[in-house]
Coordinates of C-alpha atoms in Angstrom, one line a residue:
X406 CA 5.5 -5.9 48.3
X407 CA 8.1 -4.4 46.2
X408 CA 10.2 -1.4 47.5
X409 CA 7.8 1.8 46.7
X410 CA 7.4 0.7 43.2
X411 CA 4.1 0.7 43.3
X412 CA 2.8 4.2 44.3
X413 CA 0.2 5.3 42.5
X414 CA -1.8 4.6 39.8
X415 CA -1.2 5.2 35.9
X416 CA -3.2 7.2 33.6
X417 CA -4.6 4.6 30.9
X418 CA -3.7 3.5 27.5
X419 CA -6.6 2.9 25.5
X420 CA -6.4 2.1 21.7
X421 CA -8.2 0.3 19.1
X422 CA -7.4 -3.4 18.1
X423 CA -5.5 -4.5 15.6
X424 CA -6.9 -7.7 15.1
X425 CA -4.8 -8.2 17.2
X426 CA -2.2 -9.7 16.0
X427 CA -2.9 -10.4 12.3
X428 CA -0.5 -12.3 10.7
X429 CA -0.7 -15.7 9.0
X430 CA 0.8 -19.3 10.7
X431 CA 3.4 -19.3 7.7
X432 CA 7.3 -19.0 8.1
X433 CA 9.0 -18.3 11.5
X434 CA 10.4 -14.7 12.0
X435 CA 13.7 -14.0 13.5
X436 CA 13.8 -15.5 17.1
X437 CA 15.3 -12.2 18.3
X438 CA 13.7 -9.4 15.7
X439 CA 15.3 -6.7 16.7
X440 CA 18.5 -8.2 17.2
X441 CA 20.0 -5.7 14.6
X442 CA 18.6 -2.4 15.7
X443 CA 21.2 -1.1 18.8
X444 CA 18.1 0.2 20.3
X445 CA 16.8 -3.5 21.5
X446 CA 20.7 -4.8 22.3
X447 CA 21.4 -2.1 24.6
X448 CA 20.3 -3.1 28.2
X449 CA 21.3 0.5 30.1
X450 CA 18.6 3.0 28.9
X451 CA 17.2 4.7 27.4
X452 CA 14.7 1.9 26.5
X453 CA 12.3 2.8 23.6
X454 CA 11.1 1.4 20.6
X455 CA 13.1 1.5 17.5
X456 CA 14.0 5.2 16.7
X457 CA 14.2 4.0 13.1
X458 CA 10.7 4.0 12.9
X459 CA 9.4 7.5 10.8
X460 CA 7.9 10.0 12.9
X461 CA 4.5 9.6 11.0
X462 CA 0.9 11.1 12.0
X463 CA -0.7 8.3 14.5
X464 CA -4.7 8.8 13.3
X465 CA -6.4 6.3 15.8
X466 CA -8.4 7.2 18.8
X467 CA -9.4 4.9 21.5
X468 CA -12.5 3.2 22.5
X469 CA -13.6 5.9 24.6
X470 CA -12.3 8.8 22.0
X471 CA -8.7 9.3 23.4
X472 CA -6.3 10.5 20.6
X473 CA -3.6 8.4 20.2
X474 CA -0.3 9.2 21.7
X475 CA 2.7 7.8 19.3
X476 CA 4.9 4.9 20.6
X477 CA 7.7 6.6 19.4
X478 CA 7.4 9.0 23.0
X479 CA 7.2 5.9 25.5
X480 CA 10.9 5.9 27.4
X481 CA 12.2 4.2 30.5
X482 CA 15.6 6.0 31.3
X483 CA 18.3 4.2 32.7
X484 CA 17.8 5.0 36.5
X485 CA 13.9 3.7 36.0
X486 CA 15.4 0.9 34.7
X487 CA 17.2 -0.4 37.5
X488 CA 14.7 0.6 39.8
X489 CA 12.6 -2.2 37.8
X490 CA 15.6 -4.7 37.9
X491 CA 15.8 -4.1 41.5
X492 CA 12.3 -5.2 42.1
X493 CA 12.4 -8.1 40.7
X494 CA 9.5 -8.5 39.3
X495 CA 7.5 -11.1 37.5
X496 CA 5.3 -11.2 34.0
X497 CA 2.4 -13.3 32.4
X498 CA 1.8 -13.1 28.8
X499 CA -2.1 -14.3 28.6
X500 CA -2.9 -14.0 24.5
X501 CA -6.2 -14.6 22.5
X502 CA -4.4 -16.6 20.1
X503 CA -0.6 -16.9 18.3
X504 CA 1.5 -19.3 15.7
X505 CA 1.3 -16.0 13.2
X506 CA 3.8 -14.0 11.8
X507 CA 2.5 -10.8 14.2
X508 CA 1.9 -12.4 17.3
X509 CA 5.3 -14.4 17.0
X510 CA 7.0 -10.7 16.8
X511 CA 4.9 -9.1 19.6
X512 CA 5.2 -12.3 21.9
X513 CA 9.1 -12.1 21.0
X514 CA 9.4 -8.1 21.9
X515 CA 8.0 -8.5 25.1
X516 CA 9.8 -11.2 26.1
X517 CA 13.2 -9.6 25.2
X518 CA 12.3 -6.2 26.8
X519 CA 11.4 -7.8 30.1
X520 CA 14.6 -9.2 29.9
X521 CA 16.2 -5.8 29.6
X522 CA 14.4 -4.8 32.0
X523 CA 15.2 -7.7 34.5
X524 CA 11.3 -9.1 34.6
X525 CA 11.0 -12.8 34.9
X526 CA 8.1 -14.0 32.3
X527 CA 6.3 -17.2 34.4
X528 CA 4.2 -17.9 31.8
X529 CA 3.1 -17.5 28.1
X530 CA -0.9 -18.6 27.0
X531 CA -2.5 -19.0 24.3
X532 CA -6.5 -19.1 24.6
X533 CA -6.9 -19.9 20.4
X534 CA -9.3 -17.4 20.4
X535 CA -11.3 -18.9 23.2
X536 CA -12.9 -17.2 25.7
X537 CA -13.8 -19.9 27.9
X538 CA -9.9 -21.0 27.9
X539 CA -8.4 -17.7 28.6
X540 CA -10.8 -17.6 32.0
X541 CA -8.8 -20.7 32.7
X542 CA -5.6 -19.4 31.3
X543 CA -5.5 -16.2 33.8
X544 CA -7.1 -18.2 37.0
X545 CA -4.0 -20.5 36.5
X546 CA -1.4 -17.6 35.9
X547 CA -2.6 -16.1 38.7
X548 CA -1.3 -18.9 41.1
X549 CA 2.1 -18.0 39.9
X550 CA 1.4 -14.2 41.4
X551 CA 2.6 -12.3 38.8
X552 CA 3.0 -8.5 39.0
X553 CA 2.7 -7.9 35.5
X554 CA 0.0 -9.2 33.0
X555 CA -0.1 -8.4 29.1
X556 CA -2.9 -9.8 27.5
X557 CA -5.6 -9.6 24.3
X558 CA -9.3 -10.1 25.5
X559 CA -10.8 -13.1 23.4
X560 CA -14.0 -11.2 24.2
X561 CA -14.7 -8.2 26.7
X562 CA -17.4 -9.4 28.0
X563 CA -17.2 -13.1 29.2
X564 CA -13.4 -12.6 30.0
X565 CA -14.1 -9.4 32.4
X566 CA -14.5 -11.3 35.7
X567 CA -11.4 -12.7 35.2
X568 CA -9.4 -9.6 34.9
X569 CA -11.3 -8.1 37.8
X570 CA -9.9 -10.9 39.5
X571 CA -6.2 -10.0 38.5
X572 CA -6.4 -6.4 39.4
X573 CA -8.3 -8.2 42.8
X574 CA -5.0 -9.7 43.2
X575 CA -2.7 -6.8 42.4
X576 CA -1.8 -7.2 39.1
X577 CA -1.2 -4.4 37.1
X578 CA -2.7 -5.1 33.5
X579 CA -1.6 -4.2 30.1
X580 CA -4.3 -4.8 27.8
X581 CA -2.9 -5.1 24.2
X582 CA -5.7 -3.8 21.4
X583 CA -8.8 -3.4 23.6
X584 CA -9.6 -3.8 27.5
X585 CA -11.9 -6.1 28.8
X586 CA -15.8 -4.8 29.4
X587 CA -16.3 -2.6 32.2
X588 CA -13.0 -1.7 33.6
X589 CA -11.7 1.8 33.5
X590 CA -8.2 3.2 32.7
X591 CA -5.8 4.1 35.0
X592 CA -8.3 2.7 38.1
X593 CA -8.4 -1.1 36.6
X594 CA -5.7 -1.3 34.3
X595 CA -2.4 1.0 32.9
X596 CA -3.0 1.3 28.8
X597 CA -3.7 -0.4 25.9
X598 CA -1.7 -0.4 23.0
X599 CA -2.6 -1.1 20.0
X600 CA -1.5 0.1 15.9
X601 CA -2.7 2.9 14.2
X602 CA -5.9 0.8 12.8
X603 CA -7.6 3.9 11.7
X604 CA -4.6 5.3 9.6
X605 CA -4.1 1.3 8.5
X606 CA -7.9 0.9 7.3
X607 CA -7.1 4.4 5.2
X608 CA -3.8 3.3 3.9
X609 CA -5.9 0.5 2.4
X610 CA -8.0 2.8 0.8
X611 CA -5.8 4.8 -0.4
X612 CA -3.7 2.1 -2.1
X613 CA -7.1 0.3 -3.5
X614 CA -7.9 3.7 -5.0
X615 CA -4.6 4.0 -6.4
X616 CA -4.8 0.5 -8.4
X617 CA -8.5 1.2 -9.6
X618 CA -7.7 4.7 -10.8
X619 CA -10.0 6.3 -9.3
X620 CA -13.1 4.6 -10.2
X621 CA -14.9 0.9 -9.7
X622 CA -16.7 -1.5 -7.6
X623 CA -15.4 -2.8 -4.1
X624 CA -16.5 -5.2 -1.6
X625 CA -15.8 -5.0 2.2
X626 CA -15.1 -8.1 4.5
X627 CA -15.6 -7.2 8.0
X628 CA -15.0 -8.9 11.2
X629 CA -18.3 -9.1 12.7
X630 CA -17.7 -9.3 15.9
X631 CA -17.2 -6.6 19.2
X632 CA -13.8 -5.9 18.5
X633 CA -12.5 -2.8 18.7
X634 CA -9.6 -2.3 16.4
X635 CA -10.4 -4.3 13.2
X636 CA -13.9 -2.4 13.2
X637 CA -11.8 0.5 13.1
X638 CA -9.9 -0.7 10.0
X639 CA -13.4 -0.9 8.1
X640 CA -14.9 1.8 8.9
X641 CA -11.6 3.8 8.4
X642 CA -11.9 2.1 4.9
X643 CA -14.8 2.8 4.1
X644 CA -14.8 6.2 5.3
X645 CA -11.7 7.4 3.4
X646 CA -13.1 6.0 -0.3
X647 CA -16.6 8.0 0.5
X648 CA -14.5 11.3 1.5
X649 CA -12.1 11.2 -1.0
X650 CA -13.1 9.1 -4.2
X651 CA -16.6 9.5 -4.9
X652 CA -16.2 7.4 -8.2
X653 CA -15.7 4.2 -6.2
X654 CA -18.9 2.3 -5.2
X655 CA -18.7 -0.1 -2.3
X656 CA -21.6 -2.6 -3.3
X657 CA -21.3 -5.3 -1.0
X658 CA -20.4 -6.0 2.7
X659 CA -20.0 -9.2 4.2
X660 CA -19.3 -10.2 7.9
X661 CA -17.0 -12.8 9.4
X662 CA -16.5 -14.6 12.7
X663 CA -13.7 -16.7 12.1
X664 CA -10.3 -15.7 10.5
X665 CA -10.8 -18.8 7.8
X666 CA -14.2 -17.7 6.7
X667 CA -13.0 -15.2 4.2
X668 CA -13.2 -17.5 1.2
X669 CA -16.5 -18.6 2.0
X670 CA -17.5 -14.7 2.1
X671 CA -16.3 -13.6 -0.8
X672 CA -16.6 -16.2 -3.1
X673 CA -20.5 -15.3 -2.4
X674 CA -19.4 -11.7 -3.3
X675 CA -18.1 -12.8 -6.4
X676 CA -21.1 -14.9 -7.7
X677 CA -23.6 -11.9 -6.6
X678 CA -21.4 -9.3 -8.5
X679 CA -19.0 -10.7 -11.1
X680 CA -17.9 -7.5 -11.8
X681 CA -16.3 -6.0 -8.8
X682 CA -13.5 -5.1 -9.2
X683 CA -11.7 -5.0 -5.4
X684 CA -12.0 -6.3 -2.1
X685 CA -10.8 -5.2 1.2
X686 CA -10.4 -7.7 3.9
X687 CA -9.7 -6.7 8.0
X688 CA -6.5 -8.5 8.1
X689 CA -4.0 -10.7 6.0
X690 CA -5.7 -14.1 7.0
X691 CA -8.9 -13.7 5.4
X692 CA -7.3 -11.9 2.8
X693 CA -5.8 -15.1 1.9
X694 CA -9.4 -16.6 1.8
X695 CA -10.5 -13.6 -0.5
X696 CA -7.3 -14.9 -2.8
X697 CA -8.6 -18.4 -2.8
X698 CA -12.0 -17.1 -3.6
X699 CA -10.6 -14.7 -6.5
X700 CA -8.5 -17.9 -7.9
X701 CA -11.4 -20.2 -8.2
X702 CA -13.6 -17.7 -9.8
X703 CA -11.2 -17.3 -12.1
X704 CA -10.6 -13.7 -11.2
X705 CA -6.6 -13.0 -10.7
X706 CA -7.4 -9.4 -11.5
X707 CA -9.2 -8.8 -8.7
X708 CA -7.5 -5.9 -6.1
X709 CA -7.3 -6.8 -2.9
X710 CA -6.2 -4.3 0.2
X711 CA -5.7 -5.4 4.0
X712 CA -4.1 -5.1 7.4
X713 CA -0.7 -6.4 8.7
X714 CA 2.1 -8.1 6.5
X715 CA 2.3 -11.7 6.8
X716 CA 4.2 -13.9 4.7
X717 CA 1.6 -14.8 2.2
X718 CA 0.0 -11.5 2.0
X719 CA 3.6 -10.3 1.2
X720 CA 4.4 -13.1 -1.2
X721 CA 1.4 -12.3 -3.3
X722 CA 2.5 -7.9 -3.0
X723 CA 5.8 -9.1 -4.7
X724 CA 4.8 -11.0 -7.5
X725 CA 2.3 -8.8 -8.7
X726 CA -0.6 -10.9 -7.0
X727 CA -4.1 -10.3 -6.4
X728 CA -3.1 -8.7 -2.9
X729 CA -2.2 -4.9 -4.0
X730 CA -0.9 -2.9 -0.8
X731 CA -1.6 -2.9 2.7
X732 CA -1.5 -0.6 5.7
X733 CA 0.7 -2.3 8.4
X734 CA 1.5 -2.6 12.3
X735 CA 4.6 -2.7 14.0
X736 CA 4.1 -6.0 16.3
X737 CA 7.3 -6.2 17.7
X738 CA 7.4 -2.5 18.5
X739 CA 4.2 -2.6 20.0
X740 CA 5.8 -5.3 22.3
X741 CA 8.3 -3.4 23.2
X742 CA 5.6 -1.3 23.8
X743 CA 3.7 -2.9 25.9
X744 CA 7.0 -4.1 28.1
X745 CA 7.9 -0.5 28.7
X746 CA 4.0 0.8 29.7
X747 CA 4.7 -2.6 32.5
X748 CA 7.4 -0.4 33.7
X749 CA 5.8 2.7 34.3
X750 CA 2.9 0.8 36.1
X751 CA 6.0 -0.6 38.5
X752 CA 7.3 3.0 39.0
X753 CA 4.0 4.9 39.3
X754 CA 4.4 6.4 36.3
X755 CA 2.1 8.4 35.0
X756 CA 1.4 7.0 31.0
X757 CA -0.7 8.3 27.8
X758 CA -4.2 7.2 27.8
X759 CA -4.2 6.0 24.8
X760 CA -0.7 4.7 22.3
X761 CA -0.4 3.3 18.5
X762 CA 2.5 2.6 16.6
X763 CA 2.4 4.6 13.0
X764 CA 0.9 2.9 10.3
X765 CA 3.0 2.0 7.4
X766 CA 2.1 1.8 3.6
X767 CA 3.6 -1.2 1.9
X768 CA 3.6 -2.4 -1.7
X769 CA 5.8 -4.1 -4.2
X770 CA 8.3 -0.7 -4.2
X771 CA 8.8 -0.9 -0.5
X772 CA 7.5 -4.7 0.3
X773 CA 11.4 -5.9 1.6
X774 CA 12.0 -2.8 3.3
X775 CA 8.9 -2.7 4.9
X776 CA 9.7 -6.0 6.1
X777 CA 12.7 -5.2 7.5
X778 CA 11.4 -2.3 9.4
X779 CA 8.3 -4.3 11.1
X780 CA 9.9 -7.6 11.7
X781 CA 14.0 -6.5 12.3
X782 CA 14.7 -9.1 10.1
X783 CA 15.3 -10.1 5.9
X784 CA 12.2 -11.0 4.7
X785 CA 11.3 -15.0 3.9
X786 CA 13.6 -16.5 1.2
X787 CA 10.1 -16.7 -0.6
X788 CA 9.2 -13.6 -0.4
X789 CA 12.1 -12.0 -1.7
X790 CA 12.0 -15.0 -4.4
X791 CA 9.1 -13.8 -5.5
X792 CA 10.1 -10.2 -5.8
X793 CA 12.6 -11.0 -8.0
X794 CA 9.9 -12.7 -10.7

């Protein structure tokens, strides 16, 4: 057992999902993200995310109702710091899926963070949105013993006997945008942490009601499945254009259970009502199916809002493309995150119930910037080629 760092138990972080790491399998990012914010080079303390990031409402509650403490407050100080490097201590990264813009940041944060904080990473999974192979991906992590799991539930249900089994073990979990079914916060696991997915689904509202002026037709795309955070990004939606524009009808809803399904969804959509005139999509890869759908059916003046900014997604916001605006996440910040919640379950320090990083608006005026700010780095060569058509 490590040296009395781990007395007691922390309160819980509980969040909504952010589909958890939206993002599309498009151009690397940065290897190191951060690498030009001071904040991620200093290895000393304080450790936080980047102070850069504006100090902006965080809307999102948890899946139990818990308000949403900002990311911006998490803080390991330098003495906590050594404490953790003194322990010695061991992570596993056990993901529902990666190879995306998003998860590439986020798996990247934590990994730099637990260096800085002197925690060796034993291994990094990826269950491609599996639930059968992430039971198999935490039974074998757990024969490395780690103290320290971070991980996305494929699904909260099958994938709960498994995490039992961790915090059987004594691991201390950090569940990133939803915990698996059953367990409780601050008894079973430390936090989840998540983006502001509420305040992302209304940013997408807000811009799609920008674009129309005020008035039209729009379609949602859901993600039809239990999961926390992107449900929160539709009903947010949805909610915001039916408080604050009643001139905009939403006249069609259509479900999806896999990412690559959105072209199939609403090309149907567009047959059934050629005259829509936007589309909102949980995240930026079935957006891009909703683009392929809008191309063939020959409408390039469709509007189309989302979640997170991946390449393509930002391409298209550039050039003036059928993708409009988007609410987005801070990945690697939430990595960071994440890391630093690992710490205070180490120390016995006591954390927020419940933690999102802000949501930020982007669209053609702010698309590099925005870029910058998420991912730490210039944005793609084509992106910015495409800003400058």
């Amino acid at each position: 057992m490590k040296k009395g760092l781990f007395t007691g138990a922390c309160l819980a972080l509980a969040l909504s999902l952010t589909i958890t790491g939206c993002g599309k399998k498009t151009e690397a990012t940065n290897e190191n993200p951060q690498q030009e914010n001071p904040n991620y080079s200093a290895s000393t303390g304080p450790l936080t995310i980047n102070p850069n990031i504006p100090d902006l409402e965080v809307r999102d509650k948890g899946p139990n109702g818990e308000q949403a403490v900002s990311a911006k407050l998490l803080q390991l100080t330098a003495e906590e710091l050594q404490k953790i490097k003194d322990g010695k201590y061991k992570a596993a990264i056990v993901m529902h899926y990666s190879g995306t813009d998003y998860m590439s940041a986020s798996v990247n944060a934590m990994k730099d963070t637990f260096v800085k904080m002197g925690i060796e990473v034993v291994a990094v999974t990826d269950a491609q949105f599996k639930a059968e192979k992430q039971v198999n991906d935490i039974e074998t992590v757990l024969a490395k013993k780690p103290d320290i799991m971070i991980s996305v539930p494929v699904d909260s249900v099958s994938t709960a006997g498994a995490y039992k089994k961790a915090v059987d073990q004594g691991v201390k979990l950090v569940f990133m945008d939803g915990a698996a079914d059953g367990m409780v916060a601050g008894k079973d696991y430390i936090s989840i942490v998540s983006g502001d997915n509420y305040g992302n689904g209304a940013l997408a509202a807000e811009i799609m009601a920008e674009k129309l002026g005020g008035k039209g037709k729009v379609g949602i795309v859901y993600h039809d499945v239990n999961f926390f955070v992107t449900k929160n990004r539709s009903d947010a939606f949805e909610a915001t254009l039916k408080e604050k524009y009643p001139d905009i009808e939403i006249v069609t809803k259509g479900g999806i259970t896999d990412p690559n399904k959105g072209e199939e969804v609403a090309a149907g959509m567009l047959t059934k009502y050629p005259d829509i005139d936007g589309i909102f999509a949980p995240w930026d890869v079935p957006a891009e199916g909703v683009m392929a759908a809008a191309r063939t059916a020959g409408r390039d003046d469709l509007i189309v809002t989302t979640v997170d900014l991946g390449t393509n997604v930002a391409i298209s916001i550039a050039s003036d493309g059928i993708v409009q605006g988007l609410g987005a996440q801070l990945p690697y910040d939430q990595g960071v995150a994440q890391a630093i919640l690992s710490g205070y379950a180490l120390l016995g320090k006591e954390a927020p119930a419940y933690v999102a990083s802000p949501a930020i608006k982007v669209t053609k005026e702010n698309v590099l910037d925005s870029w910058k700010l998420i991912y730490g780095t210039d944005a793609p060569a084509s992106v910015q080629d495409a800003f400058k058509k």
